[in-house]
PDB file of C-alpha atoms in Angstrom:
ATOM      1  CA  MET A 262     130.669  87.994 126.676  1.00 48.00           C
ATOM      2  CA  ARG A 263     130.247  91.065 124.008  1.00 53.00           C
ATOM      3  CA  ALA A 264     127.379  92.347 126.864  1.00 49.00           C
ATOM      4  CA  LEU A 265     130.260  91.974 129.906  1.00 45.00           C
ATOM      5  CA  PHE A 266     133.227  93.688 127.742  1.00 43.00           C
ATOM      6  CA  LEU A 267     130.716  96.494 126.957  1.00 42.00           C
ATOM      7  CA  VAL A 268     129.265  96.708 130.403  1.00 44.00           C
ATOM      8  CA  ALA A 269     133.175  97.043 131.628  1.00 45.00           C
ATOM      9  CA  PHE A 270     134.128  99.065 129.052  1.00 46.00           C
ATOM     10  CA  LEU A 271     131.143 101.706 129.802  1.00 47.00           C
ATOM     11  CA  THR A 272     131.906 101.307 133.300  1.00 48.00           C
ATOM     12  CA  PHE A 273     135.302 102.726 132.734  1.00 47.00           C
ATOM     13  CA  SER A 274     135.180 105.206 130.332  1.00 46.00           C
ATOM     14  CA  SER A 275     131.717 106.619 132.996  1.00 44.00           C
ATOM     15  CA  SER A 276     134.552 106.787 136.058  1.00 43.00           C
ATOM     16  CA  VAL A 277     136.978 108.119 133.187  1.00 46.00           C
ATOM     17  CA  LEU A 278     135.102 111.119 132.595  1.00 47.00           C
ATOM     18  CA  ALA A 279     133.909 111.362 136.390  1.00 50.00           C
ATOM     19  CA  GLN A 280     137.663 112.173 137.057  1.00 64.00           C
ATOM     20  CA  GLU A 281     137.825 114.533 134.045  1.00 92.00           C
ATOM     21  CA  ASN A 282     138.835 118.410 135.516  1.00 98.00           C
ATOM     22  CA  PRO A 283     135.627 120.577 135.683  1.00 99.00           C
ATOM     23  CA  VAL A 284     135.302 122.621 132.312  1.00 99.00           C
ATOM     24  CA  VAL A 285     133.503 126.486 132.389  1.00 99.00           C
ATOM     25  CA  MET A 286     132.454 128.661 129.534  1.00 99.00           C
ATOM     26  CA  ILE A 287     132.799 132.367 130.126  1.00 99.00           C
ATOM     27  CA  GLU A 288     130.714 133.808 127.596  1.00 99.00           C
ATOM     28  CA  THR A 289     131.446 138.395 127.558  1.00 99.00           C
ATOM     29  CA  SER A 290     130.346 140.870 125.309  1.00 99.00           C
ATOM     30  CA  LYS A 291     133.901 140.395 123.302  1.00 99.00           C
ATOM     31  CA  GLY A 292     133.442 136.340 123.214  1.00 99.00           C
ATOM     32  CA  THR A 293     134.074 132.805 125.199  1.00 99.00           C
ATOM     33  CA  ILE A 294     136.537 131.972 127.000  1.00 99.00           C
ATOM     34  CA  LYS A 295     136.607 128.138 128.182  1.00 99.00           C
ATOM     35  CA  ILE A 296     138.590 127.479 130.902  1.00 99.00           C
ATOM     36  CA  GLU A 297     139.617 123.862 133.196  1.00 99.00           C
ATOM     37  CA  LEU A 298     139.985 123.827 136.276  1.00 99.00           C
ATOM     38  CA  ARG A 299     141.863 122.273 138.862  1.00 99.00           C
ATOM     39  CA  PRO A 300     139.918 120.793 142.175  1.00 99.00           C
ATOM     40  CA  ASP A 301     143.577 118.492 142.214  1.00 98.00           C
ATOM     41  CA  LEU A 302     145.289 121.014 143.343  1.00 98.00           C
ATOM     42  CA  THR A 303     143.077 123.881 144.610  1.00 98.00           C
ATOM     43  CA  PRO A 304     140.029 121.837 146.113  1.00 99.00           C
ATOM     44  CA  ILE A 305     138.858 124.887 148.145  1.00 99.00           C
ATOM     45  CA  THR A 306     139.183 127.672 145.219  1.00 99.00           C
ATOM     46  CA  VAL A 307     137.624 125.393 142.771  1.00 99.00           C
ATOM     47  CA  GLU A 308     134.484 124.536 144.914  1.00 99.00           C
ATOM     48  CA  ASN A 309     134.276 128.168 145.984  1.00 99.00           C
ATOM     49  CA  PHE A 310     134.183 129.497 142.345  1.00 99.00           C
ATOM     50  CA  LEU A 311     131.800 126.851 141.052  1.00 99.00           C
ATOM     51  CA  ARG A 312     129.792 127.909 143.868  1.00 99.00           C
ATOM     52  CA  TYR A 313     129.584 131.378 142.623  1.00 99.00           C
ATOM     53  CA  VAL A 314     128.979 129.425 138.769  1.00 99.00           C
ATOM     54  CA  ASP A 315     126.679 126.959 139.747  1.00 98.00           C
ATOM     55  CA  ASN A 316     124.418 129.832 141.151  1.00 98.00           C
ATOM     56  CA  GLY A 317     124.726 132.403 138.668  1.00 98.00           C
ATOM     57  CA  LEU A 318     126.212 134.759 140.426  1.00 98.00           C
ATOM     58  CA  TYR A 319     128.697 135.739 138.061  1.00 99.00           C
ATOM     59  CA  ASP A 320     125.564 136.360 135.201  1.00 98.00           C
ATOM     60  CA  GLY A 321     125.721 140.181 134.346  1.00 98.00           C
ATOM     61  CA  LEU A 322     128.660 141.469 135.788  1.00 98.00           C
ATOM     62  CA  ILE A 323     131.836 142.849 134.266  1.00 99.00           C
ATOM     63  CA  PHE A 324     135.355 142.741 133.572  1.00 99.00           C
ATOM     64  CA  HIS A 325     136.245 145.821 135.951  1.00 98.00           C
ATOM     65  CA  ARG A 326     140.232 145.762 135.972  1.00 99.00           C
ATOM     66  CA  VAL A 327     141.691 145.634 132.656  1.00 99.00           C
ATOM     67  CA  ILE A 328     145.962 146.525 132.540  1.00 99.00           C
ATOM     68  CA  SER A 329     147.198 144.781 129.215  1.00 98.00           C
ATOM     69  CA  GLY A 330     150.502 142.595 129.762  1.00 98.00           C
ATOM     70  CA  PHE A 331     149.171 141.943 133.318  1.00 99.00           C
ATOM     71  CA  MET A 332     145.763 140.680 133.715  1.00 99.00           C
ATOM     72  CA  ILE A 333     141.654 141.010 133.396  1.00 99.00           C
ATOM     73  CA  GLN A 334     140.041 140.756 136.804  1.00 99.00           C
ATOM     74  CA  GLY A 335     136.068 141.032 137.065  1.00 99.00           C
ATOM     75  CA  GLY A 336     133.495 138.586 139.267  1.00 98.00           C
ATOM     76  CA  GLY A 337     133.398 141.550 141.737  1.00 97.00           C
ATOM     77  CA  PHE A 338     131.325 144.111 140.310  1.00 98.00           C
ATOM     78  CA  LYS A 339     128.482 145.417 138.134  1.00 97.00           C
ATOM     79  CA  VAL A 340     127.963 147.841 135.294  1.00 96.00           C
ATOM     80  CA  ASP A 341     127.393 150.382 137.628  1.00 95.00           C
ATOM     81  CA  MET A 342     130.443 150.049 139.562  1.00 96.00           C
ATOM     82  CA  THR A 343     128.744 148.682 142.697  1.00 95.00           C
ATOM     83  CA  GLN A 344     130.072 145.248 143.858  1.00 94.00           C
ATOM     84  CA  PHE A 345     127.472 142.651 145.244  1.00 89.00           C
ATOM     85  CA  SER A 346     126.967 140.331 148.465  1.00 91.00           C
ATOM     86  CA  THR A 347     130.205 137.600 148.373  1.00 96.00           C
ATOM     87  CA  TYR A 348     130.316 134.246 150.264  1.00 98.00           C
ATOM     88  CA  GLU A 349     132.965 133.856 153.428  1.00 98.00           C
ATOM     89  CA  PRO A 350     136.496 133.834 152.130  1.00 99.00           C
ATOM     90  CA  ILE A 351     138.513 131.141 151.537  1.00 99.00           C
ATOM     91  CA  LYS A 352     141.842 129.816 152.681  1.00 98.00           C
ATOM     92  CA  ASN A 353     144.564 130.641 149.485  1.00 98.00           C
ATOM     93  CA  GLU A 354     145.585 127.972 147.679  1.00 98.00           C
ATOM     94  CA  ALA A 355     148.468 129.625 146.271  1.00 98.00           C
ATOM     95  CA  ASP A 356     151.237 127.035 147.882  1.00 97.00           C
ATOM     96  CA  THR A 357     149.799 124.212 145.296  1.00 95.00           C
ATOM     97  CA  GLY A 358     152.807 124.962 142.525  1.00 94.00           C
ATOM     98  CA  LEU A 359     150.185 126.349 140.024  1.00 97.00           C
ATOM     99  CA  SER A 360     152.143 129.605 138.278  1.00 98.00           C
ATOM    100  CA  ASN A 361     150.496 132.623 137.053  1.00 99.00           C
ATOM    101  CA  ALA A 362     151.790 131.673 134.223  1.00 99.00           C
ATOM    102  CA  ARG A 363     149.481 133.749 130.653  1.00 99.00           C
ATOM    103  CA  GLY A 364     146.548 132.046 130.254  1.00 99.00           C
ATOM    104  CA  THR A 365     146.319 130.919 133.887  1.00 99.00           C
ATOM    105  CA  ILE A 366     142.850 131.996 136.191  1.00 99.00           C
ATOM    106  CA  SER A 367     143.675 132.824 140.187  1.00 99.00           C
ATOM    107  CA  MET A 368     141.547 134.599 143.170  1.00 99.00           C
ATOM    108  CA  ALA A 369     142.313 138.241 143.422  1.00 98.00           C
ATOM    109  CA  ARG A 370     142.250 139.308 147.043  1.00 98.00           C
ATOM    110  CA  THR A 371     143.106 141.794 149.211  1.00 97.00           C
ATOM    111  CA  GLY A 372     146.630 142.577 151.443  1.00 95.00           C
ATOM    112  CA  VAL A 373     144.424 139.444 153.682  1.00 96.00           C
ATOM    113  CA  VAL A 374     146.481 136.154 152.720  1.00 96.00           C
ATOM    114  CA  ASP A 375     142.769 134.713 153.304  1.00 97.00           C
ATOM    115  CA  SER A 376     140.816 137.042 151.631  1.00 98.00           C
ATOM    116  CA  ALA A 377     139.735 135.723 148.112  1.00 98.00           C
ATOM    117  CA  THR A 378     135.895 135.813 147.792  1.00 98.00           C
ATOM    118  CA  SER A 379     133.969 136.263 144.317  1.00 99.00           C
ATOM    119  CA  GLN A 380     136.480 138.102 141.888  1.00 99.00           C
ATOM    120  CA  PHE A 381     139.159 136.425 139.912  1.00 99.00           C
ATOM    121  CA  PHE A 382     141.285 137.525 137.361  1.00 99.00           C
ATOM    122  CA  ILE A 383     142.708 135.714 134.082  1.00 99.00           C
ATOM    123  CA  ASN A 384     146.972 135.874 133.299  1.00 99.00           C
ATOM    124  CA  HIS A 385     147.861 138.101 130.416  1.00 99.00           C
ATOM    125  CA  ALA A 386     151.492 137.391 130.399  1.00 99.00           C
ATOM    126  CA  ASP A 387     153.830 135.336 132.854  1.00 99.00           C
ATOM    127  CA  ASN A 388     153.129 136.622 135.954  1.00 99.00           C
ATOM    128  CA  SER A 389     155.811 134.672 138.314  1.00 98.00           C
ATOM    129  CA  ASN A 390     155.857 137.532 141.143  1.00 98.00           C
ATOM    130  CA  LEU A 391     152.660 136.567 141.766  1.00 98.00           C
ATOM    131  CA  ASP A 392     153.199 133.010 142.706  1.00 98.00           C
ATOM    132  CA  TYR A 393     153.809 131.503 146.257  1.00 97.00           C
ATOM    133  CA  VAL A 394     157.252 132.116 147.972  1.00 95.00           C
ATOM    134  CA  SER A 395     156.625 131.359 151.291  1.00 93.00           C
ATOM    135  CA  PRO A 396     154.202 131.984 154.363  1.00 89.00           C
ATOM    136  CA  SER A 397     155.409 136.042 154.326  1.00 87.00           C
ATOM    137  CA  SER A 398     155.250 136.024 150.874  1.00 90.00           C
ATOM    138  CA  TYR A 399     152.125 133.781 150.203  1.00 94.00           C
ATOM    139  CA  GLY A 400     150.383 135.324 146.327  1.00 97.00           C
ATOM    140  CA  TYR A 401     147.602 134.293 144.118  1.00 98.00           C
ATOM    141  CA  ALA A 402     146.349 131.227 143.955  1.00 98.00           C
ATOM    142  CA  ALA A 403     146.207 129.767 140.003  1.00 99.00           C
ATOM    143  CA  PHE A 404     143.731 127.168 139.736  1.00 99.00           C
ATOM    144  CA  GLY A 405     142.847 126.831 136.024  1.00 99.00           C
ATOM    145  CA  ARG A 406     143.369 127.799 132.724  1.00 99.00           C
ATOM    146  CA  VAL A 407     142.359 129.121 129.567  1.00 99.00           C
ATOM    147  CA  ILE A 408     142.043 126.301 127.171  1.00 99.00           C
ATOM    148  CA  GLU A 409     140.169 127.914 124.173  1.00 99.00           C
ATOM    149  CA  GLY A 410     139.889 131.689 123.601  1.00 99.00           C
ATOM    150  CA  MET A 411     142.665 133.623 124.900  1.00 99.00           C
ATOM    151  CA  GLU A 412     142.236 135.569 121.915  1.00 99.00           C
ATOM    152  CA  VAL A 413     139.278 136.853 123.770  1.00 99.00           C
ATOM    153  CA  VAL A 414     141.516 137.967 126.918  1.00 99.00           C
ATOM    154  CA  ASP A 415     143.750 139.240 124.312  1.00 99.00           C
ATOM    155  CA  GLU A 416     141.125 141.471 122.725  1.00 99.00           C
ATOM    156  CA  ILE A 417     139.868 142.460 126.061  1.00 99.00           C
ATOM    157  CA  ALA A 418     143.063 143.210 127.827  1.00 99.00           C
ATOM    158  CA  GLY A 419     143.722 145.653 124.840  1.00 98.00           C
ATOM    159  CA  VAL A 420     140.930 148.156 125.563  1.00 99.00           C
ATOM    160  CA  GLN A 421     140.805 151.566 126.373  1.00 98.00           C
ATOM    161  CA  THR A 422     140.490 152.463 130.199  1.00 98.00           C
ATOM    162  CA  GLY A 423     140.452 155.024 132.733  1.00 98.00           C
ATOM    163  CA  ASN A 424     139.056 155.915 136.613  1.00 97.00           C
ATOM    164  CA  GLN A 425     135.686 155.484 137.073  1.00 94.00           C
ATOM    165  CA  ARG A 426     133.731 156.244 140.953  1.00 92.00           C
ATOM    166  CA  GLY A 427     137.154 155.969 142.616  1.00 94.00           C
ATOM    167  CA  TYR A 428     138.740 152.937 140.629  1.00 96.00           C
ATOM    168  CA  GLN A 429     141.269 152.687 137.997  1.00 98.00           C
ATOM    169  CA  ASN A 430     142.106 150.569 135.431  1.00 99.00           C
ATOM    170  CA  VAL A 431     138.278 150.481 134.460  1.00 98.00           C
ATOM    171  CA  PRO A 432     136.952 149.559 130.469  1.00 99.00           C
ATOM    172  CA  LEU A 433     135.560 153.310 129.300  1.00 98.00           C
ATOM    173  CA  GLU A 434     133.247 150.112 127.159  1.00 97.00           C
ATOM    174  CA  PRO A 435     131.899 147.678 130.005  1.00 98.00           C
ATOM    175  CA  ILE A 436     132.876 143.892 128.613  1.00 99.00           C
ATOM    176  CA  SER A 437     129.994 142.708 130.335  1.00 99.00           C
ATOM    177  CA  ILE A 438     130.262 139.085 131.848  1.00 99.00           C
ATOM    178  CA  ILE A 439     127.169 137.782 129.864  1.00 99.00           C
ATOM    179  CA  SER A 440     127.115 133.869 132.042  1.00 99.00           C
ATOM    180  CA  VAL A 441     129.679 131.778 133.046  1.00 99.00           C
ATOM    181  CA  THR A 442     128.419 127.931 132.916  1.00 99.00           C
ATOM    182  CA  ARG A 443     129.740 124.535 133.326  1.00 98.00           C
ATOM    183  CA  GLU A 444     130.577 122.788 130.324  1.00 95.00           C
ATOM    184  CA  GLU A 445     128.106 120.098 129.915  1.00 80.00           C
TER     185      GLU A 445
END
């Protein structure tokens, strides 16, 4: 009877663990940021982000755009401000109800609604102006939240920035993304 109970408990525990939201660790030159992703609400976005993570494509990039009181952006540029090749753009999932609140991670994009590829940003403030409003004001897809390391985001948001190679708000001292990995 105990063996049956143990098997049932372990089976239940395994299925509960399998349903937990994935967590990623962004190791930066300023510290580590731990992020919980929401595939239940943004499956396309999370799958896309994890494809970059699992293939090590964020490793060695930088946070290339930093605006204190707004956001920190990375995932698109190397230290020399050259871009790297990305996968195809994805559908924008900004209409899921997740808000661009302080500490959420969202996909960066161009003026084209479905143009997000690899670049992401972490909201340094509540940015509800970036949320979905309507098909004509689509917004930016939030797909997770910082669960540890918001002090690292705050530190990055406080660095000195300037212009570099035609880009604005670039940290004067590069903020490296050393690695991005799934938490085991």
